[in-house]
XYZ file of N, CA and C in Angstrom:
402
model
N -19.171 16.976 -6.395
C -19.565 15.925 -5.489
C -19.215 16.368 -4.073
N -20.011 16.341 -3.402
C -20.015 16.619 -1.755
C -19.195 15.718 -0.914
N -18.234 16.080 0.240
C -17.641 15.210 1.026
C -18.528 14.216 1.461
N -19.879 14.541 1.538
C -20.966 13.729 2.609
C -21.004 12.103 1.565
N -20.970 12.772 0.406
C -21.629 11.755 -0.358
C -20.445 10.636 -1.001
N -19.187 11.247 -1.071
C -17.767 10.517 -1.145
C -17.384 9.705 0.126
N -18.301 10.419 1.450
C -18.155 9.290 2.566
C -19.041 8.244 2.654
N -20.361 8.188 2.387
C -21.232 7.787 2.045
C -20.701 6.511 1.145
N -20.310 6.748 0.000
C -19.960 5.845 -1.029
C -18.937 4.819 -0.417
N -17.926 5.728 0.735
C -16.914 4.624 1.141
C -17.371 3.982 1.831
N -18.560 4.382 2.890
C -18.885 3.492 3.402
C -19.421 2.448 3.085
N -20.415 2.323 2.001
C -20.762 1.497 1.563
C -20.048 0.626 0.787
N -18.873 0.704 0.220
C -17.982 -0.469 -0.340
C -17.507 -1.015 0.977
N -17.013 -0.279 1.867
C -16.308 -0.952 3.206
C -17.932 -2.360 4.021
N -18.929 -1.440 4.230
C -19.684 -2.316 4.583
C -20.293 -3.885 3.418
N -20.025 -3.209 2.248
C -20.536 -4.826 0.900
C -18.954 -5.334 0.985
N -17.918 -5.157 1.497
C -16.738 -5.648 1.243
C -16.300 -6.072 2.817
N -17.214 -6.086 3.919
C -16.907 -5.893 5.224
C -15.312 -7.030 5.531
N -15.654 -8.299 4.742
C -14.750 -9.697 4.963
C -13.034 -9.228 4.095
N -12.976 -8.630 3.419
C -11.632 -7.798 2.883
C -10.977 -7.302 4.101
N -11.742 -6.406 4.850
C -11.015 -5.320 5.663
C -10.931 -6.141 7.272
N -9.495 -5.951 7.675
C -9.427 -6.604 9.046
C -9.948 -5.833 9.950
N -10.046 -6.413 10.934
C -10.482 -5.266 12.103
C -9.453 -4.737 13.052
N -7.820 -5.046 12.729
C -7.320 -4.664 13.858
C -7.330 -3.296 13.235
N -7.270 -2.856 12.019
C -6.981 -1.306 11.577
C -8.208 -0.145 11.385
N -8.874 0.138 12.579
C -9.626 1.126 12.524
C -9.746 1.998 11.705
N -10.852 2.565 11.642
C -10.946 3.827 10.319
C -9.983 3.684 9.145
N -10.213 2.341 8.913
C -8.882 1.837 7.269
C -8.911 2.408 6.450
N -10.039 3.588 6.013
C -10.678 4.260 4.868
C -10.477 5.992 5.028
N -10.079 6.725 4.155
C -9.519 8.056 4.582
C -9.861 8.301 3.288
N -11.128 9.643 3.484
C -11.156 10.077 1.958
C -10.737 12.174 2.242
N -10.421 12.627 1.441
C -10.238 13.709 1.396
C -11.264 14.550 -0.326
N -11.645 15.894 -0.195
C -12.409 16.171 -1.234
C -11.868 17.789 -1.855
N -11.192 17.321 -3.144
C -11.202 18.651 -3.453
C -11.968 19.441 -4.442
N -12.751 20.626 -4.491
C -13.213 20.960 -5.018
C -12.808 21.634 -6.734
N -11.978 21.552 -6.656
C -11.057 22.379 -7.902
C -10.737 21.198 -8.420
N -11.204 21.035 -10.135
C -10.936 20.130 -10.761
C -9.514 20.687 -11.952
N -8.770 19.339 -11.926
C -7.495 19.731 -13.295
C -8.107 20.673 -13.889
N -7.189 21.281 -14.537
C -8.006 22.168 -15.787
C -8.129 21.239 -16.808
N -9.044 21.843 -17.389
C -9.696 21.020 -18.956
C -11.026 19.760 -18.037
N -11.420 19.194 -16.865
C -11.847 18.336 -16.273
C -12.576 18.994 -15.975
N -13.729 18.099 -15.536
C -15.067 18.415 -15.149
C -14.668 18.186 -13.411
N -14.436 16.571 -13.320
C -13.756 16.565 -11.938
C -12.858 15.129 -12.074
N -12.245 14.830 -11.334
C -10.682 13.632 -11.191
C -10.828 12.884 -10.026
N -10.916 11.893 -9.657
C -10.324 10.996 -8.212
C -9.039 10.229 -8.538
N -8.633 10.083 -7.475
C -7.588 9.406 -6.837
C -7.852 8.673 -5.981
N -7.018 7.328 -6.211
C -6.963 6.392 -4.915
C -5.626 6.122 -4.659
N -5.449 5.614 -3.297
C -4.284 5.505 -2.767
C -5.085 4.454 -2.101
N -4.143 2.917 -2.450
C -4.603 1.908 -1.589
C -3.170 1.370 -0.438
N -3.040 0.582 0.752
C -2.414 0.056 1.141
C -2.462 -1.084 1.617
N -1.644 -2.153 0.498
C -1.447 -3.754 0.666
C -0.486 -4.244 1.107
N -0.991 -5.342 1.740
C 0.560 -6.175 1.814
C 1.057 -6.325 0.434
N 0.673 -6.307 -0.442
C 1.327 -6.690 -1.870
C 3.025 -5.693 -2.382
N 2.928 -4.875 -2.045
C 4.091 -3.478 -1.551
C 4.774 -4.731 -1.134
N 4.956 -5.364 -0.393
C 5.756 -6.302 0.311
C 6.879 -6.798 -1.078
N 5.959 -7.407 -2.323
C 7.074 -7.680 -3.093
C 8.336 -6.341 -4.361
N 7.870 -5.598 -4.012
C 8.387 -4.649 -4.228
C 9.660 -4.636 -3.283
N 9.415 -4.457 -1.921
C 10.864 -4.514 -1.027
C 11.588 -5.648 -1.500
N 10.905 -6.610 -1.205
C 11.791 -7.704 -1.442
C 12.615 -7.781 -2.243
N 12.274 -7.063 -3.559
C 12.677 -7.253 -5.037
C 13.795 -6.426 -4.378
N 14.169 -5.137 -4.143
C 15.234 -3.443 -3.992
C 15.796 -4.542 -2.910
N 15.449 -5.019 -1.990
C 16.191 -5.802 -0.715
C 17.345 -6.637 -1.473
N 16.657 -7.701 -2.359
C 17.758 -8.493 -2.920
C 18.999 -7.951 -3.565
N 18.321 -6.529 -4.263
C 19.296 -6.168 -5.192
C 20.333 -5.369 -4.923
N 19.643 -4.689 -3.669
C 20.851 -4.046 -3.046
C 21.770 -5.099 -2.119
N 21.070 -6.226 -1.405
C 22.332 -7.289 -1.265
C 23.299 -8.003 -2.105
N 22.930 -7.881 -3.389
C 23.952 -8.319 -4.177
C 25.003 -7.457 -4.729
N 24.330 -6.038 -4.429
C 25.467 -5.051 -4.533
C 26.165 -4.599 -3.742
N 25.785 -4.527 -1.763
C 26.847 -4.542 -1.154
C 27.859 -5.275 -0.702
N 27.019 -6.972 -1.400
C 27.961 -7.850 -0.937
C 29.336 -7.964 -1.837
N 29.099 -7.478 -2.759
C 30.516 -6.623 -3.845
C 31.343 -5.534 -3.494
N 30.246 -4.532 -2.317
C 30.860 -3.274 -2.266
C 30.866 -2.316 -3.124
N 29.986 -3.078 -4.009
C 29.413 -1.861 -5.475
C 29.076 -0.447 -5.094
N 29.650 0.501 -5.043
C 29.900 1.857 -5.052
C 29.377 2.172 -3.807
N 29.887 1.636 -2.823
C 30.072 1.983 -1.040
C 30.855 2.920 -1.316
N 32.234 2.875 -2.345
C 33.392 4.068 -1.728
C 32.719 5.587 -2.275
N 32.034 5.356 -2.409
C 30.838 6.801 -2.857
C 30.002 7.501 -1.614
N 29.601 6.412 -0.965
C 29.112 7.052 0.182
C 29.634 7.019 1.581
N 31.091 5.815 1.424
C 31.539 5.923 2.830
C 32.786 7.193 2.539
N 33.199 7.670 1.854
C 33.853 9.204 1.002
C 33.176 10.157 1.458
N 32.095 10.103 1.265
C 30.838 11.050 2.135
C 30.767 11.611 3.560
N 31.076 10.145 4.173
C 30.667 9.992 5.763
C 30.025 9.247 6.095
N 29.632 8.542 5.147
C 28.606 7.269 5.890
C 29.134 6.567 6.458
N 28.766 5.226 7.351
C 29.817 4.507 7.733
C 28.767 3.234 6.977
N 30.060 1.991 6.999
C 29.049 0.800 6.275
C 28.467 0.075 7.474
N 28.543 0.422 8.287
C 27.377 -0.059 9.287
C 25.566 0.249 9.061
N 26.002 1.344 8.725
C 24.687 2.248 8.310
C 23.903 1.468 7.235
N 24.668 0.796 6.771
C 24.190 0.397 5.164
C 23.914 -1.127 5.732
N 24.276 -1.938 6.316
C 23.636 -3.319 7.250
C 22.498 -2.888 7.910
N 22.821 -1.919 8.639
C 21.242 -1.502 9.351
C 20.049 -1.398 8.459
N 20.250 -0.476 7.340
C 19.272 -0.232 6.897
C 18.597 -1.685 5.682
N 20.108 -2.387 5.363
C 19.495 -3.940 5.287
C 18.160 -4.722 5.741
N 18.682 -4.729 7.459
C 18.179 -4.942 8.709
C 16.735 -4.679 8.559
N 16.606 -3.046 8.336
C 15.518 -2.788 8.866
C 14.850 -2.972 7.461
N 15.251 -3.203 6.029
C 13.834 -3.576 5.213
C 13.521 -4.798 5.288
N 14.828 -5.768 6.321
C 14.207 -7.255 6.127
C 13.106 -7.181 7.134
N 13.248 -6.208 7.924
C 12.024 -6.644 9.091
C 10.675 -5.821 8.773
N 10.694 -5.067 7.923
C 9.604 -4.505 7.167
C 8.832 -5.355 6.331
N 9.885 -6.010 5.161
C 9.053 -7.813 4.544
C 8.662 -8.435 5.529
N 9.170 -8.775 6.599
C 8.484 -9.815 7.570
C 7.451 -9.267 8.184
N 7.505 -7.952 8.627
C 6.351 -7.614 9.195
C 5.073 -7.562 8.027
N 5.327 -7.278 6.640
C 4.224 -7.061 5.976
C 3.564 -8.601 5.707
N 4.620 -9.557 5.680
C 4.117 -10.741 5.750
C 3.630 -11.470 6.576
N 3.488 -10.940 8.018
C 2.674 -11.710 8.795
C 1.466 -10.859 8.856
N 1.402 -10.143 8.535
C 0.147 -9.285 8.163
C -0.821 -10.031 7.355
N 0.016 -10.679 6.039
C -0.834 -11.289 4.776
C -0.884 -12.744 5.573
N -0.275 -13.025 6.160
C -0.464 -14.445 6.667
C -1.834 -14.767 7.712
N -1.654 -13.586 8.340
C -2.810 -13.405 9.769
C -3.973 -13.272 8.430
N -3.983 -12.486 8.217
C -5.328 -12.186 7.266
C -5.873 -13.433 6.286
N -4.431 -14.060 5.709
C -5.220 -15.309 4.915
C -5.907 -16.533 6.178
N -5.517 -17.017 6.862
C -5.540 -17.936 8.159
C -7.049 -17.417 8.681
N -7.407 -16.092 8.845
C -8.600 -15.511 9.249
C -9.266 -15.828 8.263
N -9.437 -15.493 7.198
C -10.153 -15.804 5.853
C -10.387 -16.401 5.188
N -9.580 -17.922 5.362
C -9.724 -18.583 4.498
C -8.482 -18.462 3.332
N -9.055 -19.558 2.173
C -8.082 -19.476 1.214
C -9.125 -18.382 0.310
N -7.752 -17.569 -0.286
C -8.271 -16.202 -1.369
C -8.565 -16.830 -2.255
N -10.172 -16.416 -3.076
C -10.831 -16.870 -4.106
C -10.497 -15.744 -5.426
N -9.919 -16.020 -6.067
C -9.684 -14.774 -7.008
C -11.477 -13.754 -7.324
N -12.237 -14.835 -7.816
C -13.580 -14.479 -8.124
C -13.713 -13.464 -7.464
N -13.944 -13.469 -5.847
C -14.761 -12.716 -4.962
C -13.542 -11.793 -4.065
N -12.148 -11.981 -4.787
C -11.202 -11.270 -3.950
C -11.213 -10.044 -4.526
N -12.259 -9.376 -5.558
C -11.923 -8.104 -6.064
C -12.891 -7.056 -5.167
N -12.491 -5.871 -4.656
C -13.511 -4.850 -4.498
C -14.549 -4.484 -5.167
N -15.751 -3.978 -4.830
C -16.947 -3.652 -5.491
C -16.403 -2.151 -5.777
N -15.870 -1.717 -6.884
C -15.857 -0.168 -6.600
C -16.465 0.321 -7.447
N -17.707 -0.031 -8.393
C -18.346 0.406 -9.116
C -19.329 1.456 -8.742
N -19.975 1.282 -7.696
C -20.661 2.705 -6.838
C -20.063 3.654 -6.865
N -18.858 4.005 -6.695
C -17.543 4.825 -6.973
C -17.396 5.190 -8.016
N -17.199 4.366 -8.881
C -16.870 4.386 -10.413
C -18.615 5.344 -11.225
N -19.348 5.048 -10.574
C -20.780 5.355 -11.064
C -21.116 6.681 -10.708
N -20.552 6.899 -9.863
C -20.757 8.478 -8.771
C -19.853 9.609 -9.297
N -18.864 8.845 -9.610
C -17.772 9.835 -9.906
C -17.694 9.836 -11.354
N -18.500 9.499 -12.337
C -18.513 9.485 -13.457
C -19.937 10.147 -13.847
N -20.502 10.473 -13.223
C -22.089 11.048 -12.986
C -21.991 12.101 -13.214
């Protein structure tokens, strides 16, 4: 399959899906093409998507590591090291402001959009699926 025609294809889910994709994030779509398939394969894709949905993932490691430094659960491991426990609040710090930032992301986007319809909230990626199975 040709780069032309793997861009081609993205474009066209991005344009039948235009109301999904916000507009503050330019060129949201990044395809790369390699010619060398696994061995034993004819040929393989990969996707790599990026959601706010990642958001509950932090949240989840955020909580859990607050319930373990608020014990001090094996700090003397890394402040033994050299760390200092400041280091370890900061970096608190900075995944709470990573959830918040991913969440006003999902917030701006629902408020723009409307309320999410499960029905019509899925991607068309069957052009994809059809091309790359061809």
């Amino acid at each position: 399959m040709s780069t032309k025609e793997v861009d081609e294809q993205m474009l066209n889910v991005q344009n039948k899906n235009s109301s999904y994709f916000v507009e503050w994030i330019p060129n949201n779509i990044k395809s790369g093409v390699c010619d060398i398939p696994p061995k034993g394969l004819k040929m393989a894709v990969t996707f790599l998507g990026n959601s706010t949905a990642i958001q509950e993932m932090f949240k989840r490691v955020a909580e859990q590591f607050t319930a373990m430094f608020r014990r001090k659960a094996f700090l003397h491991w890394y402040t033994g090291e050299g760390m200092d426990e400041m280091e370890f609040t900061e970096a608190e710090s900075n995944m709470n402001d990573l959830v918040s930032e991913y969440q006003q992301y999902q917030d701006a986007t629902a408020e723009e959009e409307g309320e999410f319809d499960e029905e019509e909230g899925e991607y068309d990626m069957e052009p994809i699926y059809k091309s790359v199975l061809v």
